C-alpha cells in the first residue's frame, strides 16, 4: 500500500500546473486559499450584491437575478481579468543573478528561480484572453438582429462558467507557487547573509 501511495504521489507531480501542489507547504496553501477567497468575493461583487439586496428588500429570487448578470458571457471577462496577476507572478524574478561588492571583494548572489510551470501558465493566459475575447464578442453580437451565426447561449454560458472555475484554480496554483518561492528566497537570503559574514570574517 505504501508503494502505491508513493507511486500515486509521483504520478500527481507529473500533472501540468497542479503537480507541485502536493509538495507545497501548508502555510502557502492556506495563504493562497485566503487570496483565492478574497479575489473571488470581490471579482464577483457585481453579481451577488444586487441579488442579495433585492432578495432581502423585495423577496425576489436570488439566482434568477444573479444569472441575469452573467448569462451574456461576463464570466469570460472575469476570467481575463484574473490573468493579469498570473502574468505578473510568472514573470517576476525570484532571487537575483549577479554579484555585488562586499568588503573589498565580490560575493555571488543566488540565481533567479524559474517559476514552476511558467510556460504552461503563459499559454493558459494567452488562451484565456483570446478565447474570452472571441466568445464574449460573439455572445454580445448575437444579441443584434440578423446576426448570421446562431449560438447556443446555454452551452456558452456553461463554457464561461467552467473557464472561470479553471482560471480560479490557476490563480490558486500561482499564488501557492509564488508564496513557496518568496519563502524560499527569503530563507536563501538569510543563509546568504550568514555566508557573507563568514566569508568576510575569513577574508579580514
XYZ file of C-alpha atoms in Angstrom:
204
model
C 0.000 0.000 0.000
C 2.823 2.411 0.835
C 4.415 1.798 -2.548
C 1.085 2.572 -4.195
C 0.803 5.937 -2.434
C 4.399 6.784 -3.300
C 3.654 5.929 -6.928
C 0.374 7.907 -6.874
C 2.144 10.912 -5.367
C 4.849 10.701 -8.021
C 2.220 10.490 -10.783
C 0.392 13.521 -9.395
C 3.591 15.581 -9.559
C 3.671 14.950 -13.315
C 0.347 16.717 -13.883
C 0.978 20.109 -15.539
C 0.075 23.177 -13.460
C -1.238 21.229 -10.451
C 1.554 18.714 -9.875
C 3.657 20.658 -7.380
C 0.733 21.449 -5.097
C 1.413 18.176 -3.324
C 4.940 19.344 -2.471
C 3.862 22.782 -1.253
C 3.955 23.656 2.414
C 0.756 24.017 4.396
C 1.227 27.724 5.147
C 1.445 28.555 1.444
C -1.697 26.549 0.724
C -3.632 28.300 3.483
C -2.468 31.764 2.452
C -3.260 31.038 -1.200
C -6.713 29.826 -0.180
C -7.362 33.147 1.561
C -6.157 35.047 -1.514
C -8.443 32.974 -3.709
C -11.432 33.604 -1.456
C -10.840 37.355 -1.418
C -10.247 37.506 -5.191
C -13.417 35.522 -5.891
C -15.553 37.511 -3.486
C -14.560 40.908 -4.862
C -14.416 39.887 -8.525
C -17.992 38.607 -8.273
C -19.225 41.550 -6.196
C -21.388 42.966 -9.042
C -23.083 39.580 -9.362
C -24.045 38.728 -5.790
C -24.526 42.136 -4.127
C -27.572 43.348 -6.065
C -29.408 39.967 -5.937
C -28.898 39.910 -2.161
C -30.362 43.416 -1.893
C -33.459 42.572 -3.936
C -33.814 39.269 -2.101
C -33.748 40.931 1.317
C -35.640 44.076 0.344
C -38.205 42.743 -2.111
C -38.215 38.955 -1.543
C -37.327 38.290 -5.171
C -35.483 35.170 -6.304
C -31.722 35.391 -5.823
C -30.463 33.020 -8.528
C -32.615 34.476 -11.263
C -31.141 37.946 -10.788
C -27.623 36.577 -10.346
C -27.807 34.683 -13.633
C -29.010 37.784 -15.453
C -25.665 39.404 -14.656
C -23.581 36.608 -16.188
C -25.730 34.969 -18.864
C -24.241 37.197 -21.591
C -20.699 35.887 -21.157
C -19.494 38.055 -18.306
C -17.564 35.103 -16.869
C -15.307 35.359 -19.907
C -14.411 38.898 -18.814
C -13.831 37.822 -15.218
C -11.512 35.058 -16.443
C -9.458 37.512 -18.474
C -9.288 39.916 -15.526
C -7.686 37.206 -13.375
C -4.925 36.653 -15.929
C -3.160 39.933 -15.038
C -1.972 38.827 -11.581
C -0.897 35.484 -13.054
C 1.371 37.107 -15.641
C 2.940 39.382 -13.032
C 3.728 36.500 -10.683
C 5.021 34.298 -13.502
C 7.409 36.893 -14.935
C 8.639 38.246 -11.605
C 12.232 37.325 -10.748
C 12.614 35.409 -7.507
C 16.195 35.870 -6.415
C 18.835 37.863 -8.263
C 21.569 36.876 -10.622
C 24.897 38.648 -10.419
C 27.485 39.797 -7.924
C 27.889 42.678 -5.520
C 30.809 44.382 -3.872
C 31.147 43.412 -0.246
C 34.153 44.097 1.985
C 36.581 44.690 -0.874
C 35.620 41.522 -2.753
C 32.837 40.003 -4.787
C 30.241 37.707 -3.293
C 27.745 35.907 -5.579
C 24.003 36.277 -5.164
C 21.661 33.375 -5.694
C 20.467 32.957 -9.257
C 16.967 33.737 -10.419
C 14.498 30.934 -9.800
C 12.259 29.935 -12.688
C 8.537 29.951 -11.896
C 7.057 26.418 -11.790
C 5.103 25.599 -14.949
C 5.835 29.105 -16.215
C 5.440 28.073 -19.867
C 2.112 26.379 -19.171
C 0.774 29.407 -17.314
C 1.781 31.736 -20.161
C -0.022 29.501 -22.674
C -3.095 29.352 -20.429
C -3.084 33.140 -20.005
C -2.868 33.792 -23.755
C -5.516 31.166 -24.494
C -7.843 32.614 -21.838
C -7.570 36.159 -23.201
C -8.029 35.170 -26.857
C -10.797 32.647 -26.217
C -12.666 35.024 -23.897
C -12.424 37.944 -26.317
C -13.748 35.886 -29.246
C -16.667 34.228 -27.486
C -17.684 37.228 -25.404
C -17.761 39.257 -28.616
C -19.853 36.583 -30.344
C -22.315 36.434 -27.456
C -22.668 40.200 -27.479
C -23.039 40.311 -31.260
C -25.654 37.572 -31.090
C -27.983 39.989 -29.347
C -28.045 42.099 -32.520
C -30.755 41.312 -35.037
C -29.832 39.377 -38.210
C -26.600 38.043 -36.761
C -25.535 35.267 -39.180
C -24.358 32.793 -36.509
C -26.908 31.058 -34.288
C -25.201 30.433 -30.952
C -26.246 28.050 -28.208
C -26.219 30.580 -25.367
C -26.772 27.979 -22.651
C -23.739 25.986 -23.796
C -21.574 29.109 -23.985
C -22.737 30.125 -20.522
C -21.677 26.704 -19.242
C -18.313 27.079 -21.018
C -17.787 30.531 -19.496
C -18.554 29.144 -16.025
C -16.110 26.266 -16.488
C -13.437 28.635 -17.799
C -13.864 30.938 -14.803
C -13.554 27.985 -12.414
C -10.432 26.780 -14.244
C -8.914 30.268 -14.125
C -9.581 30.428 -10.389
C -7.776 27.118 -9.939
C -4.796 28.527 -11.891
C -4.920 31.649 -9.712
C -4.730 29.418 -6.643
C -1.794 27.426 -8.047
C 0.128 30.572 -8.982
C -0.472 32.006 -5.510
C 0.816 28.819 -3.872
C 3.939 28.655 -6.042
C 4.591 32.385 -5.599
C 4.418 32.043 -1.821
C 6.687 28.995 -1.968
C 9.263 30.933 -3.987
C 9.057 34.006 -1.770
C 9.572 31.873 1.320
C 12.437 30.029 -0.380
C 14.236 33.189 -1.464
C 13.718 34.659 1.994
C 15.331 31.588 3.528
C 18.098 31.766 0.933
C 18.572 35.409 1.808
C 19.149 34.605 5.464
C 21.562 31.829 4.545
C 23.377 34.147 2.148
C 23.805 36.766 4.863
C 25.310 34.148 7.164
C 27.665 33.014 4.404
C 28.661 36.605 3.678
C 29.506 37.186 7.334
C 31.618 34.025 7.428
C 33.291 34.966 4.144
C 34.068 38.493 5.341
C 35.439 37.118 8.622
C 37.721 34.701 6.769
C 38.973 37.464 4.458
C 39.606 40.102 7.138
